[in-house]
């Protein structure tokens, strides 16, 4: 059922009607809460689609749901790798500086925390250090803690420690 619905959800995600796009992103986020379905979502192209939605949509309502879906789907390593390969982390980090929305920041910080255990993400996190610092300064302890953890994990990678210290 999920496999059959994914292509329809992806089409609805690109709707010019914000309510439709946000609802379909929410449906995808709810589906991505089930880690057993991540393989199906990955095969359908969800990580790539989500990366494009986060980069291209200007509606905070759509971005809230898309970042929630992203945060959920990134709990699976194979989805992380695909998301990183398609450049999704650039858009995810960009949300922090363009949206300034607490819910979006919560989802982005959570996603960065999760994906920071994957060394392939460290160059993106290093390049997005300003956004990570903004998240760390949040008054919300969950946001700041998740951002700090992503930075800690990136700093643990000797390849990026010197670059981070220079910034």
mmCIF file of C-alpha atoms in Angstrom:
data_model
loop_
_atom_site.group_PDB
_atom_site.id
_atom_site.type_symbol
_atom_site.label_atom_id
_atom_site.label_comp_id
_atom_site.label_asym_id
_atom_site.label_seq_id
_atom_site.Cartn_x
_atom_site.Cartn_y
_atom_site.Cartn_z
ATOM 1 C CA UNK A 1 0.000 0.000 0.000
ATOM 2 C CA UNK A 2 2.787 2.428 0.938
ATOM 3 C CA UNK A 3 4.630 1.720 -2.304
ATOM 4 C CA UNK A 4 1.527 2.490 -4.349
ATOM 5 C CA UNK A 5 0.817 5.704 -2.446
ATOM 6 C CA UNK A 6 4.336 7.153 -2.571
ATOM 7 C CA UNK A 7 4.194 8.354 -6.155
ATOM 8 C CA UNK A 8 0.856 10.057 -5.479
ATOM 9 C CA UNK A 9 2.195 11.669 -2.306
ATOM 10 C CA UNK A 10 5.244 12.912 -4.192
ATOM 11 C CA UNK A 11 3.016 14.532 -6.814
ATOM 12 C CA UNK A 12 0.894 16.170 -4.115
ATOM 13 C CA UNK A 13 4.037 17.446 -2.358
ATOM 14 C CA UNK A 14 4.690 19.694 -5.348
ATOM 15 C CA UNK A 15 1.162 21.122 -5.380
ATOM 16 C CA UNK A 16 0.889 24.886 -5.538
ATOM 17 C CA UNK A 17 -1.876 24.577 -2.951
ATOM 18 C CA UNK A 18 -0.011 24.906 0.349
ATOM 19 C CA UNK A 19 -2.575 22.941 2.346
ATOM 20 C CA UNK A 20 -2.336 20.013 -0.075
ATOM 21 C CA UNK A 21 1.464 20.058 -0.116
ATOM 22 C CA UNK A 22 1.676 20.343 3.686
ATOM 23 C CA UNK A 23 -0.842 17.530 4.187
ATOM 24 C CA UNK A 24 1.035 15.205 1.864
ATOM 25 C CA UNK A 25 4.340 16.051 3.587
ATOM 26 C CA UNK A 26 2.619 15.301 6.895
ATOM 27 C CA UNK A 27 1.379 11.967 5.568
ATOM 28 C CA UNK A 28 4.911 11.146 4.474
ATOM 29 C CA UNK A 29 6.247 12.181 7.903
ATOM 30 C CA UNK A 30 3.703 9.952 9.636
ATOM 31 C CA UNK A 31 4.597 7.041 7.370
ATOM 32 C CA UNK A 32 8.308 7.604 8.001
ATOM 33 C CA UNK A 33 7.733 7.150 11.741
ATOM 34 C CA UNK A 34 7.592 3.423 10.970
ATOM 35 C CA UNK A 35 11.196 2.386 10.406
ATOM 36 C CA UNK A 36 10.000 -0.889 8.860
ATOM 37 C CA UNK A 37 8.758 1.180 5.924
ATOM 38 C CA UNK A 38 12.007 3.068 5.313
ATOM 39 C CA UNK A 39 13.220 0.554 2.730
ATOM 40 C CA UNK A 40 10.021 1.023 0.746
ATOM 41 C CA UNK A 41 10.220 4.800 1.092
ATOM 42 C CA UNK A 42 13.865 4.785 0.000
ATOM 43 C CA UNK A 43 13.099 2.589 -3.006
ATOM 44 C CA UNK A 44 10.331 4.998 -3.968
ATOM 45 C CA UNK A 45 12.793 7.903 -3.786
ATOM 46 C CA UNK A 46 11.593 9.638 -0.614
ATOM 47 C CA UNK A 47 15.022 10.931 0.502
ATOM 48 C CA UNK A 48 15.602 12.618 -2.862
ATOM 49 C CA UNK A 49 12.069 14.008 -3.066
ATOM 50 C CA UNK A 50 12.272 15.388 0.472
ATOM 51 C CA UNK A 51 15.603 17.053 -0.249
ATOM 52 C CA UNK A 52 14.074 18.848 -3.243
ATOM 53 C CA UNK A 53 10.956 19.905 -1.323
ATOM 54 C CA UNK A 54 13.054 21.385 1.498
ATOM 55 C CA UNK A 55 15.180 23.287 -1.037
ATOM 56 C CA UNK A 56 12.376 24.520 -3.258
ATOM 57 C CA UNK A 57 9.347 25.250 -1.098
ATOM 58 C CA UNK A 58 8.915 28.589 0.597
ATOM 59 C CA UNK A 59 5.912 27.734 2.767
ATOM 60 C CA UNK A 60 6.708 27.295 6.445
ATOM 61 C CA UNK A 61 3.805 24.835 6.741
ATOM 62 C CA UNK A 62 5.217 22.586 4.030
ATOM 63 C CA UNK A 63 8.775 22.905 5.345
ATOM 64 C CA UNK A 64 7.650 22.001 8.884
ATOM 65 C CA UNK A 65 6.197 18.734 7.681
ATOM 66 C CA UNK A 66 8.991 18.054 5.202
ATOM 67 C CA UNK A 67 11.654 18.542 7.874
ATOM 68 C CA UNK A 68 9.678 16.261 10.205
ATOM 69 C CA UNK A 69 9.538 13.619 7.473
ATOM 70 C CA UNK A 70 13.255 14.090 6.833
ATOM 71 C CA UNK A 71 14.079 13.750 10.512
ATOM 72 C CA UNK A 72 12.079 10.523 10.652
ATOM 73 C CA UNK A 73 13.499 8.948 7.509
ATOM 74 C CA UNK A 74 17.104 9.784 8.416
ATOM 75 C CA UNK A 75 16.990 7.294 11.275
ATOM 76 C CA UNK A 76 17.874 4.636 8.679
ATOM 77 C CA UNK A 77 21.491 4.559 7.403
ATOM 78 C CA UNK A 78 20.614 3.710 3.798
ATOM 79 C CA UNK A 79 18.249 6.685 3.696
ATOM 80 C CA UNK A 80 20.967 8.885 5.203
ATOM 81 C CA UNK A 81 23.428 7.920 2.496
ATOM 82 C CA UNK A 82 20.952 8.669 -0.266
ATOM 83 C CA UNK A 83 19.960 11.980 1.338
ATOM 84 C CA UNK A 84 23.606 13.012 1.638
ATOM 85 C CA UNK A 85 24.379 11.956 -1.948
ATOM 86 C CA UNK A 86 21.583 14.071 -3.390
ATOM 87 C CA UNK A 87 22.738 17.150 -1.456
ATOM 88 C CA UNK A 88 19.819 17.178 0.956
ATOM 89 C CA UNK A 89 21.845 18.382 3.928
ATOM 90 C CA UNK A 90 22.516 21.706 2.225
ATOM 91 C CA UNK A 91 18.786 22.416 2.075
ATOM 92 C CA UNK A 92 18.183 21.129 5.569
ATOM 93 C CA UNK A 93 20.867 23.405 7.030
ATOM 94 C CA UNK A 94 19.584 26.300 4.914
ATOM 95 C CA UNK A 95 16.150 25.990 6.579
ATOM 96 C CA UNK A 96 17.638 27.281 9.846
ATOM 97 C CA UNK A 97 18.666 30.619 8.363
ATOM 98 C CA UNK A 98 15.683 31.097 6.063
ATOM 99 C CA UNK A 99 12.721 29.924 8.151
ATOM 100 C CA UNK A 100 13.541 30.966 11.722
ATOM 101 C CA UNK A 101 10.708 28.694 12.833
ATOM 102 C CA UNK A 102 10.933 26.793 16.118
ATOM 103 C CA UNK A 103 9.296 23.610 14.778
ATOM 104 C CA UNK A 104 11.494 23.574 11.683
ATOM 105 C CA UNK A 105 14.551 24.148 13.854
ATOM 106 C CA UNK A 106 13.491 21.320 16.147
ATOM 107 C CA UNK A 107 13.248 18.907 13.210
ATOM 108 C CA UNK A 108 16.486 20.109 11.621
ATOM 109 C CA UNK A 109 18.421 19.831 14.900
ATOM 110 C CA UNK A 110 17.037 16.338 15.439
ATOM 111 C CA UNK A 111 17.954 15.327 11.883
ATOM 112 C CA UNK A 112 21.482 16.725 12.265
ATOM 113 C CA UNK A 113 21.891 14.858 15.533
ATOM 114 C CA UNK A 114 20.831 11.588 13.908
ATOM 115 C CA UNK A 115 22.868 11.996 10.739
ATOM 116 C CA UNK A 116 25.983 13.255 12.538
ATOM 117 C CA UNK A 117 26.777 9.656 13.480
ATOM 118 C CA UNK A 118 27.353 9.119 9.747
ATOM 119 C CA UNK A 119 30.827 10.420 8.845
ATOM 120 C CA UNK A 120 29.631 11.250 5.323
ATOM 121 C CA UNK A 121 27.596 14.110 6.827
ATOM 122 C CA UNK A 122 30.505 15.841 8.514
ATOM 123 C CA UNK A 123 31.576 18.009 5.600
ATOM 124 C CA UNK A 124 28.034 19.388 5.304
ATOM 125 C CA UNK A 125 27.757 19.995 9.039
ATOM 126 C CA UNK A 126 31.141 21.735 8.989
ATOM 127 C CA UNK A 127 30.062 23.907 6.057
ATOM 128 C CA UNK A 128 26.807 24.691 7.894
ATOM 129 C CA UNK A 129 28.502 25.632 11.141
ATOM 130 C CA UNK A 130 26.719 28.995 11.368
ATOM 131 C CA UNK A 131 23.351 27.221 11.303
ATOM 132 C CA UNK A 132 24.536 24.690 13.893
ATOM 133 C CA UNK A 133 25.619 27.573 16.146
ATOM 134 C CA UNK A 134 22.235 29.262 15.709
ATOM 135 C CA UNK A 135 20.540 26.037 16.755
ATOM 136 C CA UNK A 136 22.868 25.681 19.743
ATOM 137 C CA UNK A 137 21.823 29.161 20.915
ATOM 138 C CA UNK A 138 18.150 28.204 21.005
ATOM 139 C CA UNK A 139 16.283 28.624 24.279
ATOM 140 C CA UNK A 140 14.740 25.213 23.629
ATOM 141 C CA UNK A 141 16.972 22.671 25.372
ATOM 142 C CA UNK A 142 16.066 19.900 22.925
ATOM 143 C CA UNK A 143 17.088 21.990 19.917
ATOM 144 C CA UNK A 144 20.326 23.213 21.474
ATOM 145 C CA UNK A 145 21.217 19.750 22.776
ATOM 146 C CA UNK A 146 20.657 18.073 19.413
ATOM 147 C CA UNK A 147 22.729 20.744 17.657
ATOM 148 C CA UNK A 148 25.523 20.409 20.196
ATOM 149 C CA UNK A 149 25.537 16.638 19.770
ATOM 150 C CA UNK A 150 25.838 16.981 15.993
ATOM 151 C CA UNK A 151 28.801 19.301 16.464
ATOM 152 C CA UNK A 152 30.391 16.952 19.025
ATOM 153 C CA UNK A 153 30.092 14.018 16.627
ATOM 154 C CA UNK A 154 31.571 16.029 13.786
ATOM 155 C CA UNK A 155 34.449 17.244 15.973
ATOM 156 C CA UNK A 156 35.214 13.638 16.875
ATOM 157 C CA UNK A 157 36.172 13.095 13.236
ATOM 158 C CA UNK A 158 39.827 14.138 13.073
ATOM 159 C CA UNK A 159 39.407 15.061 9.431
ATOM 160 C CA UNK A 160 37.194 18.018 10.421
ATOM 161 C CA UNK A 161 38.501 18.975 13.873
ATOM 162 C CA UNK A 162 41.106 21.463 12.588
ATOM 163 C CA UNK A 163 38.695 23.038 10.129
ATOM 164 C CA UNK A 164 36.138 23.509 12.910
ATOM 165 C CA UNK A 165 38.695 24.999 15.272
ATOM 166 C CA UNK A 166 39.674 27.577 12.665
ATOM 167 C CA UNK A 167 36.093 28.762 12.255
#
